[in-house]
XYZ file of C-alpha atoms in Angstrom:
533
model
C -24.165 -12.625 -7.920
C -22.959 -12.837 -4.370
C -22.420 -16.223 -2.789
C -25.004 -17.253 -0.229
C -22.940 -18.230 2.809
C -25.618 -19.538 5.062
C -26.525 -21.667 7.939
C -29.334 -23.840 6.783
C -32.042 -23.178 8.582
C -30.263 -20.814 7.211
C -28.175 -18.313 9.252
C -25.148 -16.106 8.840
C -22.609 -17.021 11.504
C -18.852 -16.549 11.615
C -16.813 -19.463 10.317
C -13.097 -19.892 9.806
C -11.765 -23.014 8.110
C -8.109 -23.849 7.709
C -6.251 -27.000 6.842
C -5.038 -27.156 10.425
C -8.471 -26.673 12.037
C -9.354 -29.734 14.108
C -12.202 -29.514 16.587
C -13.319 -33.121 16.985
C -10.816 -35.944 16.998
C -7.118 -35.323 17.345
C -5.148 -33.745 14.523
C -3.256 -37.013 14.164
C -6.476 -38.989 13.661
C -7.660 -36.588 10.983
C -4.310 -36.727 9.170
C -4.310 -40.531 9.262
C -7.811 -40.687 7.795
C -6.936 -38.228 5.031
C -3.727 -40.110 4.248
C -5.669 -43.366 4.001
C -8.230 -41.878 1.638
C -5.528 -40.274 -0.526
C -3.785 -43.642 -0.809
C -7.038 -45.294 -1.835
C -7.753 -42.631 -4.455
C -4.190 -42.813 -5.827
C -4.295 -46.576 -6.340
C -7.824 -46.451 -7.712
C -6.663 -43.995 -10.358
C -3.436 -45.851 -11.092
C -4.649 -49.458 -11.154
C -8.382 -49.661 -11.805
C -9.226 -51.571 -14.985
C -11.282 -48.743 -16.523
C -11.013 -44.967 -16.552
C -12.279 -43.441 -13.316
C -14.595 -40.429 -13.327
C -12.864 -38.575 -10.500
C -15.573 -35.950 -10.082
C -18.356 -38.495 -9.810
C -16.409 -40.739 -7.427
C -15.554 -37.792 -5.181
C -19.150 -36.600 -5.042
C -20.403 -40.083 -4.176
C -17.749 -40.393 -1.468
C -18.895 -37.117 0.103
C -22.522 -38.261 -0.032
C -21.600 -41.594 1.538
C -19.845 -39.889 4.459
C -22.750 -37.514 5.073
C -25.226 -40.405 4.883
C -23.610 -41.852 8.012
C -24.372 -38.667 9.941
C -27.638 -36.919 10.810
C -30.499 -36.790 8.269
C -30.037 -33.099 7.415
C -26.334 -32.861 6.553
C -26.150 -32.880 2.755
C -24.087 -32.290 -0.379
C -25.205 -29.693 -2.954
C -23.824 -29.845 -6.495
C -22.564 -26.750 -8.285
C -25.631 -26.846 -10.539
C -27.986 -27.067 -7.571
C -26.182 -24.191 -5.858
C -27.325 -21.795 -8.582
C -30.967 -22.464 -7.691
C -30.178 -22.308 -3.952
C -28.567 -18.891 -4.327
C -31.508 -17.608 -6.349
C -34.066 -18.994 -3.920
C -32.604 -17.477 -0.792
C -31.288 -14.242 -2.253
C -34.862 -13.534 -3.307
C -34.167 -12.799 -6.963
C -32.414 -13.859 -10.153
C -31.648 -12.169 -13.460
C -33.950 -13.201 -16.283
C -36.768 -12.153 -18.600
C -39.631 -12.266 -16.081
C -42.101 -14.883 -17.276
C -43.814 -17.888 -15.776
C -43.765 -20.608 -18.411
C -44.961 -24.092 -19.160
C -44.228 -26.626 -21.898
C -47.277 -28.087 -23.640
C -46.926 -30.490 -26.563
C -43.245 -29.527 -26.923
C -44.195 -25.840 -27.148
C -42.859 -23.224 -24.731
C -45.845 -21.166 -23.568
C -45.999 -18.009 -21.465
C -48.345 -18.667 -18.539
C -47.968 -15.169 -17.107
C -45.582 -12.235 -17.092
C -44.155 -10.876 -13.849
C -45.498 -7.419 -13.087
C -42.886 -4.798 -13.879
C -40.542 -7.375 -15.392
C -38.719 -6.848 -18.697
C -41.060 -9.083 -20.735
C -44.205 -7.346 -19.502
C -42.693 -3.944 -20.218
C -42.099 -4.996 -23.832
C -45.684 -6.196 -24.251
C -45.408 -9.961 -23.965
C -48.636 -11.493 -22.655
C -49.936 -14.753 -21.255
C -50.634 -17.230 -24.038
C -47.669 -16.204 -26.197
C -45.755 -19.162 -27.664
C -41.964 -18.820 -27.712
C -40.752 -20.635 -30.820
C -37.105 -19.519 -30.801
C -34.526 -18.195 -28.330
C -31.672 -16.244 -29.917
C -32.757 -17.631 -33.313
C -32.447 -21.224 -32.071
C -35.633 -23.307 -32.139
C -37.359 -23.778 -28.781
C -39.529 -26.667 -29.987
C -39.009 -29.685 -27.732
C -36.982 -27.698 -25.199
C -36.794 -28.996 -21.616
C -37.658 -27.097 -18.434
C -34.001 -26.983 -17.373
C -32.866 -25.710 -20.758
C -35.468 -22.940 -20.667
C -34.070 -21.694 -17.363
C -30.495 -21.870 -18.619
C -31.277 -19.943 -21.791
C -33.639 -17.321 -20.386
C -31.620 -16.529 -17.271
C -28.336 -14.685 -17.510
C -26.369 -11.674 -16.292
C -28.341 -8.527 -15.576
C -28.226 -6.219 -18.591
C -27.541 -8.975 -21.117
C -29.893 -9.402 -24.077
C -31.902 -12.380 -25.301
C -34.078 -12.365 -28.436
C -37.379 -14.237 -28.306
C -39.477 -15.132 -31.361
C -43.130 -15.370 -30.326
C -46.300 -16.635 -31.975
C -49.449 -14.883 -30.737
C -53.037 -15.971 -31.297
C -54.713 -13.851 -33.978
C -51.455 -12.656 -35.551
C -50.170 -14.115 -38.823
C -46.466 -13.391 -38.373
C -44.202 -14.145 -35.378
C -43.154 -11.251 -33.156
C -39.557 -10.679 -32.106
C -38.821 -9.305 -28.630
C -35.364 -8.061 -27.693
C -35.439 -8.565 -23.925
C -32.842 -7.026 -21.620
C -32.491 -9.301 -18.598
C -33.124 -7.727 -15.214
C -33.470 -8.754 -11.576
C -36.631 -10.808 -11.104
C -37.984 -11.106 -7.554
C -38.796 -14.543 -6.175
C -41.657 -13.778 -3.848
C -42.001 -15.574 -0.533
C -45.491 -14.275 0.283
C -47.949 -16.413 -1.671
C -51.116 -14.625 -0.634
C -52.227 -11.565 1.324
C -55.732 -10.207 1.749
C -58.191 -8.898 4.328
C -60.078 -11.957 5.525
C -62.362 -10.144 7.999
C -62.793 -6.487 8.999
C -59.355 -5.221 10.111
C -58.029 -8.816 10.112
C -55.338 -9.776 7.610
C -54.289 -13.131 6.187
C -50.724 -13.668 4.919
C -49.227 -16.924 3.641
C -45.409 -17.175 3.671
C -43.860 -20.047 1.710
C -40.225 -19.796 2.930
C -37.754 -17.476 4.668
C -35.481 -15.648 2.184
C -33.644 -12.312 2.152
C -36.753 -10.395 1.114
C -39.333 -12.120 3.345
C -39.698 -9.473 6.042
C -39.960 -6.657 3.501
C -42.738 -8.616 1.812
C -44.473 -9.352 5.124
C -44.538 -5.693 6.166
C -45.928 -4.705 2.780
C -48.526 -7.488 2.956
C -49.728 -6.452 6.420
C -50.124 -2.856 5.264
C -52.010 -4.075 2.189
C -54.439 -6.176 4.212
C -55.292 -3.468 6.727
C -54.552 -5.864 9.577
C -54.848 -3.274 12.335
C -56.620 -5.588 14.796
C -55.183 -8.982 13.986
C -53.232 -11.222 11.620
C -53.493 -14.846 10.551
C -49.963 -15.909 9.582
C -50.017 -19.091 7.489
C -46.782 -21.093 7.797
C -48.273 -24.379 6.595
C -45.970 -26.074 4.119
C -43.165 -23.614 4.931
C -39.987 -25.691 5.166
C -37.799 -22.908 6.550
C -34.949 -20.803 5.203
C -32.769 -18.070 6.600
C -32.317 -17.884 10.366
C -31.792 -14.134 10.113
C -35.277 -13.710 8.661
C -36.827 -16.071 11.217
C -35.295 -14.006 14.031
C -36.466 -10.765 12.440
C -39.989 -12.137 12.009
C -40.107 -13.390 15.581
C -38.899 -10.009 16.860
C -41.490 -8.286 14.663
C -44.258 -9.929 16.706
C -42.718 -9.685 20.197
C -42.390 -6.942 22.831
C -39.009 -5.368 23.551
C -36.160 -7.460 24.893
C -37.611 -10.884 24.123
C -35.415 -13.760 22.978
C -36.569 -15.470 19.780
C -34.203 -18.443 19.658
C -30.840 -19.674 20.897
C -28.420 -22.025 19.164
C -25.619 -24.116 20.589
C -23.291 -26.824 19.336
C -19.912 -28.395 19.970
C -18.163 -25.817 17.779
C -20.788 -23.074 18.177
C -20.989 -21.310 21.564
C -24.462 -20.651 22.903
C -25.858 -17.595 21.174
C -29.173 -15.870 21.842
C -31.066 -14.061 19.087
C -33.784 -11.462 19.556
C -34.348 -7.728 19.541
C -33.996 -5.015 22.145
C -36.813 -3.011 20.565
C -40.509 -3.814 20.496
C -41.673 -5.295 17.219
C -43.851 -3.246 14.897
C -46.615 -5.841 15.247
C -46.240 -6.765 18.909
C -49.764 -5.867 20.080
C -52.524 -6.900 17.614
C -53.988 -10.402 17.898
C -51.996 -13.120 16.149
C -52.880 -16.638 14.988
C -50.258 -18.850 13.338
C -51.281 -21.809 11.150
C -48.853 -24.762 11.204
C -48.734 -28.320 9.905
C -46.361 -31.268 9.590
C -44.445 -29.529 6.783
C -43.755 -26.387 8.836
C -40.084 -26.819 9.644
C -36.937 -25.142 10.876
C -37.334 -21.357 10.581
C -41.120 -21.807 10.718
C -40.689 -23.651 14.007
C -38.483 -20.876 15.380
C -41.222 -18.306 14.761
C -44.099 -20.486 15.960
C -42.095 -21.668 18.986
C -41.285 -18.094 20.021
C -44.890 -16.986 19.546
C -46.069 -19.876 21.715
C -43.400 -19.581 24.416
C -44.146 -15.887 24.973
C -47.929 -16.487 24.859
C -47.972 -13.968 22.028
C -50.453 -15.771 19.764
C -52.480 -18.925 19.192
C -51.117 -21.807 17.095
C -53.682 -23.808 15.093
C -53.268 -26.898 12.906
C -51.101 -29.995 13.260
C -47.722 -30.569 14.983
C -44.746 -29.239 13.041
C -41.965 -31.245 11.396
C -39.494 -31.255 14.282
C -36.284 -29.996 12.639
C -34.230 -28.339 15.336
C -30.800 -28.746 13.772
C -28.701 -25.946 12.303
C -26.648 -26.557 9.160
C -23.705 -24.466 8.027
C -23.378 -24.279 4.257
C -19.693 -24.427 3.288
C -18.650 -23.667 -0.310
C -16.206 -26.048 -1.991
C -13.636 -25.315 -4.683
C -15.856 -26.240 -7.661
C -18.788 -24.073 -6.489
C -20.555 -27.020 -4.909
C -21.185 -27.013 -1.154
C -21.735 -29.183 1.890
C -24.296 -28.499 4.575
C -22.975 -29.753 7.883
C -25.038 -29.796 11.054
C -23.246 -27.618 13.602
C -25.784 -26.884 16.330
C -29.205 -27.415 17.860
C -31.645 -24.591 18.298
C -33.846 -23.954 21.311
C -37.025 -21.938 21.755
C -37.122 -19.159 24.387
C -38.367 -21.581 27.079
C -35.426 -23.896 26.365
C -37.259 -26.459 24.260
C -35.338 -28.492 21.697
C -37.685 -29.004 18.764
C -35.659 -31.691 16.962
C -37.313 -35.109 16.639
C -35.202 -38.102 17.732
C -32.969 -39.656 15.062
C -30.071 -42.068 14.716
C -27.015 -41.225 12.639
C -26.973 -43.091 9.340
C -30.687 -43.898 9.423
C -32.229 -41.150 7.335
C -34.835 -43.427 5.760
C -36.270 -44.401 9.146
C -36.277 -40.721 10.126
C -38.389 -39.708 7.136
C -40.727 -42.680 7.571
C -41.223 -41.541 11.162
C -42.213 -38.093 9.885
C -44.806 -39.552 7.521
C -46.277 -41.731 10.272
C -46.456 -38.798 12.675
C -48.244 -36.794 9.978
C -51.010 -39.308 9.233
C -51.296 -41.556 12.303
C -52.481 -39.817 15.472
C -52.097 -42.958 17.593
C -48.487 -43.425 16.495
C -47.693 -39.768 17.167
C -49.281 -39.938 20.610
C -47.301 -43.080 21.465
C -43.899 -41.613 20.535
C -44.679 -38.260 22.162
C -45.926 -39.534 25.512
C -42.576 -39.105 27.280
C -41.571 -35.747 25.826
C -40.159 -33.215 28.324
C -42.635 -30.601 29.547
C -41.930 -26.861 29.720
C -43.868 -23.784 30.763
C -44.616 -20.779 28.595
C -42.881 -17.666 29.844
C -45.831 -15.377 30.576
C -48.853 -17.547 31.340
C -47.149 -20.742 32.449
C -49.048 -22.974 30.025
C -47.600 -26.474 29.508
C -45.761 -27.059 26.207
C -43.498 -29.884 25.071
C -40.088 -30.244 23.427
C -38.344 -32.904 21.383
C -40.980 -33.528 18.757
C -41.871 -30.394 16.847
C -44.180 -27.609 18.002
C -47.629 -28.742 19.126
C -50.502 -26.408 18.194
C -52.682 -24.854 20.870
C -55.718 -26.000 18.892
C -55.266 -29.277 17.040
C -57.269 -29.787 13.828
C -56.963 -33.379 12.525
C -56.337 -33.962 8.831
C -59.512 -34.968 6.983
C -58.787 -38.505 5.732
C -62.343 -39.203 4.552
C -62.121 -37.326 1.262
C -60.777 -39.143 -1.792
C -58.144 -37.090 -3.610
C -56.259 -40.043 -5.135
C -57.547 -39.533 -8.681
C -57.001 -35.772 -8.518
C -53.459 -36.354 -7.243
C -52.754 -38.824 -10.052
C -54.007 -36.355 -12.670
C -51.993 -33.553 -11.118
C -48.830 -35.654 -10.891
C -49.124 -36.578 -14.562
C -49.410 -32.901 -15.499
C -52.948 -33.379 -16.822
C -54.665 -30.694 -14.749
C -52.094 -27.995 -15.434
C -52.020 -28.826 -19.138
C -55.785 -28.719 -19.565
C -56.146 -25.461 -17.619
C -53.429 -23.877 -19.780
C -55.052 -25.123 -23.008
C -58.440 -23.896 -21.824
C -57.078 -20.439 -21.001
C -55.243 -20.291 -24.299
C -58.631 -20.734 -25.959
C -60.798 -18.669 -23.618
C -58.618 -16.050 -21.902
C -59.874 -13.109 -23.951
C -63.530 -14.019 -23.466
C -63.063 -14.575 -19.723
C -61.260 -11.261 -19.233
C -64.061 -9.419 -21.026
C -66.858 -11.199 -19.169
C -65.212 -11.056 -15.732
C -63.252 -7.788 -15.553
C -62.767 -8.152 -11.779
C -61.986 -11.046 -9.486
C -65.208 -10.414 -7.571
C -67.225 -10.795 -10.775
C -65.365 -14.030 -11.517
C -66.094 -15.480 -8.066
C -69.757 -14.567 -8.344
C -70.452 -15.640 -11.901
C -67.923 -18.153 -13.190
C -68.404 -21.903 -13.329
C -66.448 -24.523 -15.246
C -67.672 -25.553 -18.706
C -69.966 -28.586 -18.723
C -67.469 -30.654 -20.709
C -64.443 -29.830 -18.537
C -64.685 -32.932 -16.352
C -64.903 -35.221 -19.380
C -61.939 -33.449 -20.981
C -59.951 -34.144 -17.805
C -60.901 -37.810 -17.879
C -60.043 -38.157 -21.581
C -56.682 -36.406 -21.262
C -55.931 -38.475 -18.174
C -56.546 -41.675 -20.126
C -54.158 -40.422 -22.833
C -51.507 -39.811 -20.152
C -51.981 -43.230 -18.555
C -54.232 -42.222 -15.639
C -57.123 -44.684 -15.677
C -60.622 -43.547 -14.730
C -62.575 -45.991 -12.572
C -65.920 -44.506 -11.442
C -66.188 -46.951 -8.549
C -62.825 -45.867 -7.112
C -62.947 -42.210 -8.093
C -66.387 -41.571 -6.611
C -67.123 -37.866 -6.238
C -63.493 -36.755 -6.224
C -63.797 -34.695 -9.411
C -66.958 -32.888 -8.355
C -65.481 -32.421 -4.862
C -62.439 -30.718 -6.368
C -64.212 -28.524 -8.924
C -63.432 -25.492 -6.759
C -59.708 -26.261 -7.134
C -60.041 -26.070 -10.910
C -61.827 -22.735 -10.570
C -59.034 -21.595 -8.262
C -56.396 -22.614 -10.821
C -58.172 -20.619 -13.522
C -58.248 -17.626 -11.154
C -54.532 -18.021 -10.458
C -53.729 -17.888 -14.166
C -55.893 -14.787 -14.600
C -54.976 -12.839 -11.438
C -52.405 -14.513 -9.171
C -51.804 -16.711 -6.152
C -53.762 -14.552 -3.705
C -56.919 -15.065 -5.761
C -56.182 -18.786 -5.978
C -56.061 -19.068 -2.194
C -59.155 -16.915 -1.699
C -61.210 -19.431 -3.670
C -59.619 -22.417 -1.939
C -60.157 -20.888 1.500
C -63.811 -20.150 0.780
C -64.466 -23.809 0.008
C -62.359 -26.059 2.218
C -59.973 -25.039 4.987
C -60.998 -26.084 8.510
C -57.790 -24.725 10.070
C -58.405 -21.300 8.584
C -62.076 -21.415 9.587
C -60.993 -22.060 13.175
C -58.401 -19.275 12.967
C -61.055 -16.789 11.842
C -63.364 -17.839 14.675
C -60.594 -17.407 17.252
C -59.111 -14.135 16.058
C -62.514 -12.507 15.565
C -63.494 -13.373 19.141
C -61.170 -11.468 21.507
C -62.672 -13.190 24.538
C -61.897 -16.665 23.233
C -58.505 -15.586 21.894
C -57.246 -14.281 25.238
C -58.811 -17.202 27.098
C -56.649 -19.611 25.084
C -53.527 -17.678 26.109
C -54.467 -17.234 29.769
C -52.658 -18.973 32.656
C -54.072 -22.434 33.431
C -56.639 -22.644 36.196
C -55.189 -23.659 39.534
């Protein structure tokens, strides 16, 4: 598998590193610091009373140095790099199943369409009892990944117990490339209006987005959901921004002490530069998401709805180290087309305060207003609307978070794994009956409701897992979230698009507003018009 040499947002930029390369302090200062550290390490190894774990000490030293810098420079272990490469390359080599571990048993939750396991006939509900003749009972999540993933073309044998069959089945699975999809959901939400939710920016994101738009029949407009999207590859953010913009429009520029100012955009008009566009954002929309939403706003190309974004306007370069680990070092700031810096204020070495500030901005409107009152103002490039820099991207239509609903008990059950476990057990028992009774998703939406005893089963399993049930504190939270349980059942039966369709139909004020705006051309263009004199 190729190495992912990225700038984390992420971006691919030229980088040359040599032992003699000194950009900051003088070469003499760098040599003195290295000599001092080498002396320390030598005497630590030679004189310390106990044996020193050199690898661990070195890693902690790197982390300690980075902790004194900005909050986004970071160290990535060799083990973590494997997952990073898979995530941003858009695929890995494996058997193609989604799994869960229930009562020490490895269960197949679903098979990936077209993947090697599905092609051999494995189905949801199968229990994997052995991997290459070695028992899988009591296996951990990490061990499952290690043993099921491997080089493309290699073979793994899985022994499977299936409901209704007396003897275990043996599957000889040839590992193949398994896509990691970045589009969570795509469907037509109104006549000729598409909805697409993108969870991150990876190598395959734009291919997925184009396919999703074609699938949804979004000829008149698109709702692009970037809520919860923490970013990814700069190259994909630039391509997505260009996809929505007319010819010759800048998407973003980056600049740093060692990185000359560079503008990114496209000379050609984007394939989706004319239909109406609404972008949903929230406090977890960061980095690459902010590049796209900032460009859309600066060029008055679409309407942003939701809450202010995270405010991560720093660019990290990911540099591989000799043991396959890596460091991500901040090398530049990025700026929207109008010149806005999106990065929130921070102090080097104070990452904890930085993240606390993010939480407070997310939940406390008064706090956010107080820290944002002196932000620099800019003008959008077509209509001259006022926008602000230095604190994330502000939506054109702000929808406050609903803090009146009580999700604490639901969150506790979910965090303890109770909800996922019970839904999986329920489907293990009822999948066949449900598939026969509801052959289509539409039939499921129309006719399905949770069993009468499901809520009590949740409460009982929660008590077993240490989640206490107090009716006075819980209130109506379980009945209020019944639609989420129905959505989870739909996800296990059909997929994430069907999950979101049920969620959206029950509770999503930002999406409701987006539909109202995009389905009303008069209101849509009024929001993007120049301010009245």
